[in-house]
Amino acid sequence: LVRPFMRTIVDVLPLRGKARLATVALEALGELCLVMGEEMMPYFQQLMPVILENIQDQSSTLKREVSLRTLGRLVSSTGYVVKPYLQYPDLLPRILSVLREGGNQPWSLRTEILRTVGLLGALDPYRYDALQTYNASLQTSTHRRGAMVEEAPRGGALSVGGAASAGAP
């Protein structure tokens, strides 16, 4: 019943915005993940940034918990494990930062964090460190290219380095 309308449902869900409405929308998305299974894979790239944003939202503990539960359901229904760590290098630090808040967070949130990390799978620590080092060097080189644009002569055209940094994501 839901399959023909899945694209519209994902596009219409108010996943950002007021805490209560976004929380309910995230809960609905988690239920859709359970129902749709692997067919949620085309929406993975669209949904991950929204879920990560909601995990960091400190305005509502319930919203964070539901976001983590939805992430776990999305990952387990699609079978897309470990790779989210590689595609979203800030995923693990974001999740662990919520866990580090410790005593300020309810047990249900901490339990959901541990469950979600378990569903995401184990990442080789050496590979993770290499990824973090690579991302840090990438950010440094992007910052340097941005500095080249600022140092370009005012009357002249942008240099190749400046053009590359302007188009960099």
C-alpha atoms as an extended CHARMM CRD file, in Angstrom:
* protein
*
       169  EXT
         1         1  LEU       CA              0.0000000000        0.0000000000        0.0000000000  PROA      1               0.0000000000
         2         2  VAL       CA              2.8180000000        2.4440000000        0.8280000000  PROA      2               0.0000000000
         3         3  ARG       CA              5.2680000000        1.6300000000       -1.9890000000  PROA      3               0.0000000000
         4         4  PRO       CA              3.7200000000        3.7830000000       -4.7420000000  PROA      4               0.0000000000
         5         5  PHE       CA              3.6120000000        6.7940000000       -2.4190000000  PROA      5               0.0000000000
         6         6  MET       CA              6.9890000000        6.3900000000       -0.7450000000  PROA      6               0.0000000000
         7         7  ARG       CA              8.7640000000        9.2450000000       -2.5830000000  PROA      7               0.0000000000
         8         8  THR       CA              5.9490000000       11.6560000000       -1.7240000000  PROA      8               0.0000000000
         9         9  ILE       CA              5.8140000000       10.5490000000        1.8990000000  PROA      9               0.0000000000
        10        10  VAL       CA              9.5630000000       11.0250000000        2.4150000000  PROA      10              0.0000000000
        11        11  ASP       CA              9.4710000000       14.4360000000        0.7160000000  PROA      11              0.0000000000
        12        12  VAL       CA              6.4610000000       15.6630000000        2.7110000000  PROA      12              0.0000000000
        13        13  LEU       CA              7.4420000000       14.5060000000        6.2100000000  PROA      13              0.0000000000
        14        14  PRO       CA              8.3210000000       17.5810000000        8.3240000000  PROA      14              0.0000000000
        15        15  LEU       CA             11.6500000000       16.2400000000        9.5760000000  PROA      15              0.0000000000
        16        16  ARG       CA             12.9590000000       19.7070000000       10.4170000000  PROA      16              0.0000000000
        17        17  GLY       CA             11.3060000000       22.3630000000       12.4540000000  PROA      17              0.0000000000
        18        18  LYS       CA              9.4220000000       22.3680000000       15.7180000000  PROA      18              0.0000000000
        19        19  ALA       CA             10.5630000000       19.7070000000       18.1400000000  PROA      19              0.0000000000
        20        20  ARG       CA              7.2780000000       17.8400000000       18.6200000000  PROA      20              0.0000000000
        21        21  LEU       CA              6.3020000000       17.7690000000       14.9360000000  PROA      21              0.0000000000
        22        22  ALA       CA              9.7910000000       16.6950000000       13.8230000000  PROA      22              0.0000000000
        23        23  THR       CA              9.8650000000       14.0130000000       16.5160000000  PROA      23              0.0000000000
        24        24  VAL       CA              6.5890000000       12.5140000000       15.3390000000  PROA      24              0.0000000000
        25        25  ALA       CA              7.7660000000       12.6860000000       11.7060000000  PROA      25              0.0000000000
        26        26  LEU       CA             11.0140000000       10.9050000000       12.6290000000  PROA      26              0.0000000000
        27        27  GLU       CA              9.0270000000        8.2370000000       14.4550000000  PROA      27              0.0000000000
        28        28  ALA       CA              6.8730000000        7.7540000000       11.3360000000  PROA      28              0.0000000000
        29        29  LEU       CA             10.0190000000        7.5200000000        9.2210000000  PROA      29              0.0000000000
        30        30  GLY       CA             11.3880000000        4.8380000000       11.5390000000  PROA      30              0.0000000000
        31        31  GLU       CA              8.1790000000        2.8490000000       11.1510000000  PROA      31              0.0000000000
        32        32  LEU       CA              8.4030000000        3.2470000000        7.3640000000  PROA      32              0.0000000000
        33        33  CYS       CA             11.9190000000        1.8190000000        7.5280000000  PROA      33              0.0000000000
        34        34  LEU       CA             10.5760000000       -1.2640000000        9.2660000000  PROA      34              0.0000000000
        35        35  VAL       CA              7.8380000000       -1.6990000000        6.6610000000  PROA      35              0.0000000000
        36        36  MET       CA              9.8370000000       -0.8730000000        3.5180000000  PROA      36              0.0000000000
        37        37  GLY       CA             13.0740000000       -2.6890000000        4.3630000000  PROA      37              0.0000000000
        38        38  GLU       CA             15.7120000000       -2.5310000000        1.6300000000  PROA      38              0.0000000000
        39        39  GLU       CA             13.5180000000       -0.2630000000       -0.4730000000  PROA      39              0.0000000000
        40        40  MET       CA             14.5790000000        2.6250000000        1.7840000000  PROA      40              0.0000000000
        41        41  MET       CA             18.0730000000        2.5510000000        0.2610000000  PROA      41              0.0000000000
        42        42  PRO       CA             17.3570000000        5.2250000000       -2.4170000000  PROA      42              0.0000000000
        43        43  TYR       CA             16.3990000000        7.6530000000        0.3710000000  PROA      43              0.0000000000
        44        44  PHE       CA             19.4440000000        6.9820000000        2.5400000000  PROA      44              0.0000000000
        45        45  GLN       CA             21.5430000000        9.9120000000        1.2800000000  PROA      45              0.0000000000
        46        46  GLN       CA             18.5870000000       12.2800000000        1.5850000000  PROA      46              0.0000000000
        47        47  LEU       CA             17.6810000000       11.2170000000        5.1240000000  PROA      47              0.0000000000
        48        48  MET       CA             21.0940000000       10.9040000000        6.7870000000  PROA      48              0.0000000000
        49        49  PRO       CA             21.8820000000       14.6560000000        7.0230000000  PROA      49              0.0000000000
        50        50  VAL       CA             18.4420000000       15.3160000000        8.5170000000  PROA      50              0.0000000000
        51        51  ILE       CA             18.8200000000       12.5020000000       11.0360000000  PROA      51              0.0000000000
        52        52  LEU       CA             22.3150000000       13.6930000000       12.0110000000  PROA      52              0.0000000000
        53        53  GLU       CA             21.0290000000       17.2320000000       12.4600000000  PROA      53              0.0000000000
        54        54  ASN       CA             18.2470000000       16.0030000000       14.7410000000  PROA      54              0.0000000000
        55        55  ILE       CA             20.6580000000       13.8960000000       16.7930000000  PROA      55              0.0000000000
        56        56  GLN       CA             22.5640000000       17.0790000000       17.6410000000  PROA      56              0.0000000000
        57        57  ASP       CA             19.4380000000       19.1030000000       18.4840000000  PROA      57              0.0000000000
        58        58  GLN       CA             19.6700000000       19.7150000000       22.2190000000  PROA      58              0.0000000000
        59        59  SER       CA             16.2170000000       21.2480000000       22.5120000000  PROA      59              0.0000000000
        60        60  SER       CA             14.5350000000       17.8710000000       23.0230000000  PROA      60              0.0000000000
        61        61  THR       CA             15.8840000000       14.6480000000       24.4890000000  PROA      61              0.0000000000
        62        62  LEU       CA             12.9520000000       12.7320000000       23.0100000000  PROA      62              0.0000000000
        63        63  LYS       CA             13.7810000000       14.0810000000       19.5420000000  PROA      63              0.0000000000
        64        64  ARG       CA             17.3790000000       12.8900000000       19.9210000000  PROA      64              0.0000000000
        65        65  GLU       CA             16.2600000000        9.4740000000       21.0830000000  PROA      65              0.0000000000
        66        66  VAL       CA             13.7810000000        9.0820000000       18.2300000000  PROA      66              0.0000000000
        67        67  SER       CA             16.4450000000       10.2470000000       15.7410000000  PROA      67              0.0000000000
        68        68  LEU       CA             18.8320000000        7.5840000000       16.9870000000  PROA      68              0.0000000000
        69        69  ARG       CA             16.1130000000        4.9320000000       16.8510000000  PROA      69              0.0000000000
        70        70  THR       CA             15.2340000000        5.9870000000       13.2960000000  PROA      70              0.0000000000
        71        71  LEU       CA             18.9010000000        5.8200000000       12.2900000000  PROA      71              0.0000000000
        72        72  GLY       CA             19.1300000000        2.3230000000       13.7320000000  PROA      72              0.0000000000
        73        73  ARG       CA             16.0110000000        1.2280000000       11.8830000000  PROA      73              0.0000000000
        74        74  LEU       CA             17.2130000000        2.7760000000        8.6230000000  PROA      74              0.0000000000
        75        75  VAL       CA             20.5690000000        1.0550000000        8.8940000000  PROA      75              0.0000000000
        76        76  SER       CA             19.1540000000       -2.3140000000        9.9160000000  PROA      76              0.0000000000
        77        77  SER       CA             16.3960000000       -2.2910000000        7.2830000000  PROA      77              0.0000000000
        78        78  THR       CA             18.7540000000       -1.4020000000        4.4270000000  PROA      78              0.0000000000
        79        79  GLY       CA             21.6400000000       -3.5410000000        5.6270000000  PROA      79              0.0000000000
        80        80  TYR       CA             23.8970000000       -0.5410000000        5.1060000000  PROA      80              0.0000000000
        81        81  VAL       CA             26.2990000000       -1.0270000000        8.0050000000  PROA      81              0.0000000000
        82        82  VAL       CA             29.8090000000        0.3740000000        8.6670000000  PROA      82              0.0000000000
        83        83  LYS       CA             29.6890000000        2.4210000000        5.4230000000  PROA      83              0.0000000000
        84        84  PRO       CA             27.7810000000        5.2930000000        7.0820000000  PROA      84              0.0000000000
        85        85  TYR       CA             30.8630000000        5.8380000000        9.2790000000  PROA      85              0.0000000000
        86        86  LEU       CA             32.9390000000        6.2540000000        6.1180000000  PROA      86              0.0000000000
        87        87  GLN       CA             30.4670000000        8.4330000000        4.2290000000  PROA      87              0.0000000000
        88        88  TYR       CA             29.7030000000       10.6170000000        7.2400000000  PROA      88              0.0000000000
        89        89  PRO       CA             32.9860000000       10.8950000000        9.1590000000  PROA      89              0.0000000000
        90        90  ASP       CA             31.3570000000       13.0410000000       11.8350000000  PROA      90              0.0000000000
        91        91  LEU       CA             28.6880000000       10.3870000000       12.5540000000  PROA      91              0.0000000000
        92        92  LEU       CA             30.5610000000        8.5470000000       15.2970000000  PROA      92              0.0000000000
        93        93  PRO       CA             31.8640000000       11.7000000000       17.0240000000  PROA      93              0.0000000000
        94        94  ARG       CA             28.3400000000       13.1770000000       17.0030000000  PROA      94              0.0000000000
        95        95  ILE       CA             26.8080000000       10.0710000000       18.5090000000  PROA      95              0.0000000000
        96        96  LEU       CA             29.5640000000        9.7440000000       21.0890000000  PROA      96              0.0000000000
        97        97  SER       CA             29.2900000000       13.4160000000       22.0380000000  PROA      97              0.0000000000
        98        98  VAL       CA             25.6930000000       12.7550000000       23.0820000000  PROA      98              0.0000000000
        99        99  LEU       CA             26.8900000000        9.7690000000       25.1090000000  PROA      99              0.0000000000
       100       100  ARG       CA             29.6660000000       11.8390000000       26.7460000000  PROA      100             0.0000000000
       101       101  GLU       CA             27.0980000000       14.2360000000       28.1300000000  PROA      101             0.0000000000
       102       102  GLY       CA             26.4570000000       11.3290000000       30.4720000000  PROA      102             0.0000000000
       103       103  GLY       CA             24.6730000000       12.2780000000       33.6650000000  PROA      103             0.0000000000
       104       104  ASN       CA             22.6430000000       14.9760000000       31.9400000000  PROA      104             0.0000000000
       105       105  GLN       CA             20.9740000000       12.4370000000       29.6400000000  PROA      105             0.0000000000
       106       106  PRO       CA             18.2930000000        9.8850000000       30.5650000000  PROA      106             0.0000000000
       107       107  TRP       CA             19.0910000000        6.1800000000       30.4860000000  PROA      107             0.0000000000
       108       108  SER       CA             16.7190000000        5.6170000000       27.5800000000  PROA      108             0.0000000000
       109       109  LEU       CA             18.7830000000        7.9510000000       25.3860000000  PROA      109             0.0000000000
       110       110  ARG       CA             22.0580000000        6.3300000000       26.3950000000  PROA      110             0.0000000000
       111       111  THR       CA             20.5970000000        2.8820000000       25.7570000000  PROA      111             0.0000000000
       112       112  GLU       CA             19.4210000000        3.9960000000       22.3060000000  PROA      112             0.0000000000
       113       113  ILE       CA             22.9160000000        5.3160000000       21.5050000000  PROA      113             0.0000000000
       114       114  LEU       CA             24.4900000000        1.9870000000       22.3720000000  PROA      114             0.0000000000
       115       115  ARG       CA             21.8480000000        0.0810000000       20.4050000000  PROA      115             0.0000000000
       116       116  THR       CA             22.3870000000        2.2990000000       17.3450000000  PROA      116             0.0000000000
       117       117  VAL       CA             26.1750000000        1.9900000000       17.4880000000  PROA      117             0.0000000000
       118       118  GLY       CA             25.6890000000       -1.7750000000       17.6880000000  PROA      118             0.0000000000
       119       119  LEU       CA             23.4390000000       -1.7270000000       14.6220000000  PROA      119             0.0000000000
       120       120  LEU       CA             25.9030000000        0.4360000000       12.6940000000  PROA      120             0.0000000000
       121       121  GLY       CA             28.5290000000       -2.2310000000       13.2370000000  PROA      121             0.0000000000
       122       122  ALA       CA             32.1590000000       -2.3510000000       14.2250000000  PROA      122             0.0000000000
       123       123  LEU       CA             34.6520000000       -0.1620000000       12.4450000000  PROA      123             0.0000000000
       124       124  ASP       CA             38.3340000000       -1.0260000000       12.3910000000  PROA      124             0.0000000000
       125       125  PRO       CA             40.0080000000        1.5710000000       14.6750000000  PROA      125             0.0000000000
       126       126  TYR       CA             43.0270000000        1.8300000000       12.3500000000  PROA      126             0.0000000000
       127       127  ARG       CA             40.7680000000        2.5420000000        9.3570000000  PROA      127             0.0000000000
       128       128  TYR       CA             38.8020000000        5.0910000000       11.3710000000  PROA      128             0.0000000000
       129       129  ASP       CA             41.9930000000        6.9070000000       12.4550000000  PROA      129             0.0000000000
       130       130  ALA       CA             43.2130000000        6.9310000000        8.8410000000  PROA      130             0.0000000000
       131       131  LEU       CA             39.8670000000        8.3820000000        7.7470000000  PROA      131             0.0000000000
       132       132  GLN       CA             40.0240000000       11.0910000000       10.4200000000  PROA      132             0.0000000000
       133       133  THR       CA             43.5770000000       11.9950000000        9.3790000000  PROA      133             0.0000000000
       134       134  TYR       CA             42.5480000000       12.1400000000        5.7180000000  PROA      134             0.0000000000
       135       135  ASN       CA             39.5450000000       14.3790000000        6.5030000000  PROA      135             0.0000000000
       136       136  ALA       CA             41.6880000000       16.7080000000        8.6120000000  PROA      136             0.0000000000
       137       137  SER       CA             44.2240000000       17.0600000000        5.7890000000  PROA      137             0.0000000000
       138       138  LEU       CA             41.3900000000       17.6170000000        3.2940000000  PROA      138             0.0000000000
       139       139  GLN       CA             39.9420000000       20.4070000000        5.4460000000  PROA      139             0.0000000000
       140       140  THR       CA             43.3820000000       21.9890000000        5.8100000000  PROA      140             0.0000000000
       141       141  SER       CA             43.9760000000       21.9490000000        2.0460000000  PROA      141             0.0000000000
       142       142  THR       CA             40.5010000000       23.3770000000        1.3880000000  PROA      142             0.0000000000
       143       143  HSD       CA             41.2190000000       26.1280000000        3.9150000000  PROA      143             0.0000000000
       144       144  ARG       CA             44.5120000000       26.8850000000        2.1630000000  PROA      144             0.0000000000
       145       145  ARG       CA             42.7820000000       27.0840000000       -1.2340000000  PROA      145             0.0000000000
       146       146  GLY       CA             40.2660000000       29.4980000000        0.2860000000  PROA      146             0.0000000000
       147       147  ALA       CA             43.1710000000       31.6470000000        1.4950000000  PROA      147             0.0000000000
       148       148  MET       CA             44.5050000000       31.7380000000       -2.0720000000  PROA      148             0.0000000000
       149       149  VAL       CA             41.2780000000       33.3570000000       -3.2300000000  PROA      149             0.0000000000
       150       150  GLU       CA             41.5860000000       36.0660000000       -0.5730000000  PROA      150             0.0000000000
       151       151  GLU       CA             45.1780000000       36.7690000000       -1.6010000000  PROA      151             0.0000000000
       152       152  ALA       CA             44.3810000000       37.0160000000       -5.3430000000  PROA      152             0.0000000000
       153       153  PRO       CA             44.9890000000       40.4210000000       -6.9510000000  PROA      153             0.0000000000
       154       154  ARG       CA             41.8760000000       42.5580000000       -7.0850000000  PROA      154             0.0000000000
       155       155  GLY       CA             42.1110000000       43.5060000000      -10.7400000000  PROA      155             0.0000000000
       156       156  GLY       CA             43.0800000000       40.0730000000      -12.0510000000  PROA      156             0.0000000000
       157       157  ALA       CA             41.1280000000       36.9140000000      -12.6960000000  PROA      157             0.0000000000
       158       158  LEU       CA             40.9020000000       34.1690000000      -10.1430000000  PROA      158             0.0000000000
       159       159  SER       CA             43.6890000000       31.6320000000      -10.1760000000  PROA      159             0.0000000000
       160       160  VAL       CA             43.1040000000       27.9570000000      -10.8670000000  PROA      160             0.0000000000
       161       161  GLY       CA             43.3620000000       27.2660000000       -7.1210000000  PROA      161             0.0000000000
       162       162  GLY       CA             40.7430000000       29.9300000000       -6.4320000000  PROA      162             0.0000000000
       163       163  ALA       CA             38.3760000000       28.5280000000       -9.0540000000  PROA      163             0.0000000000
       164       164  ALA       CA             38.7740000000       25.0330000000       -7.6320000000  PROA      164             0.0000000000
       165       165  SER       CA             38.0020000000       26.1930000000       -4.1210000000  PROA      165             0.0000000000
       166       166  ALA       CA             34.9490000000       28.1190000000       -5.2510000000  PROA      166             0.0000000000
       167       167  GLY       CA             33.4910000000       24.9580000000       -6.7460000000  PROA      167             0.0000000000
       168       168  ALA       CA             34.5270000000       22.6750000000       -3.8960000000  PROA      168             0.0000000000
       169       169  PRO       CA             31.6750000000       21.2380000000       -1.8610000000  PROA      169             0.0000000000
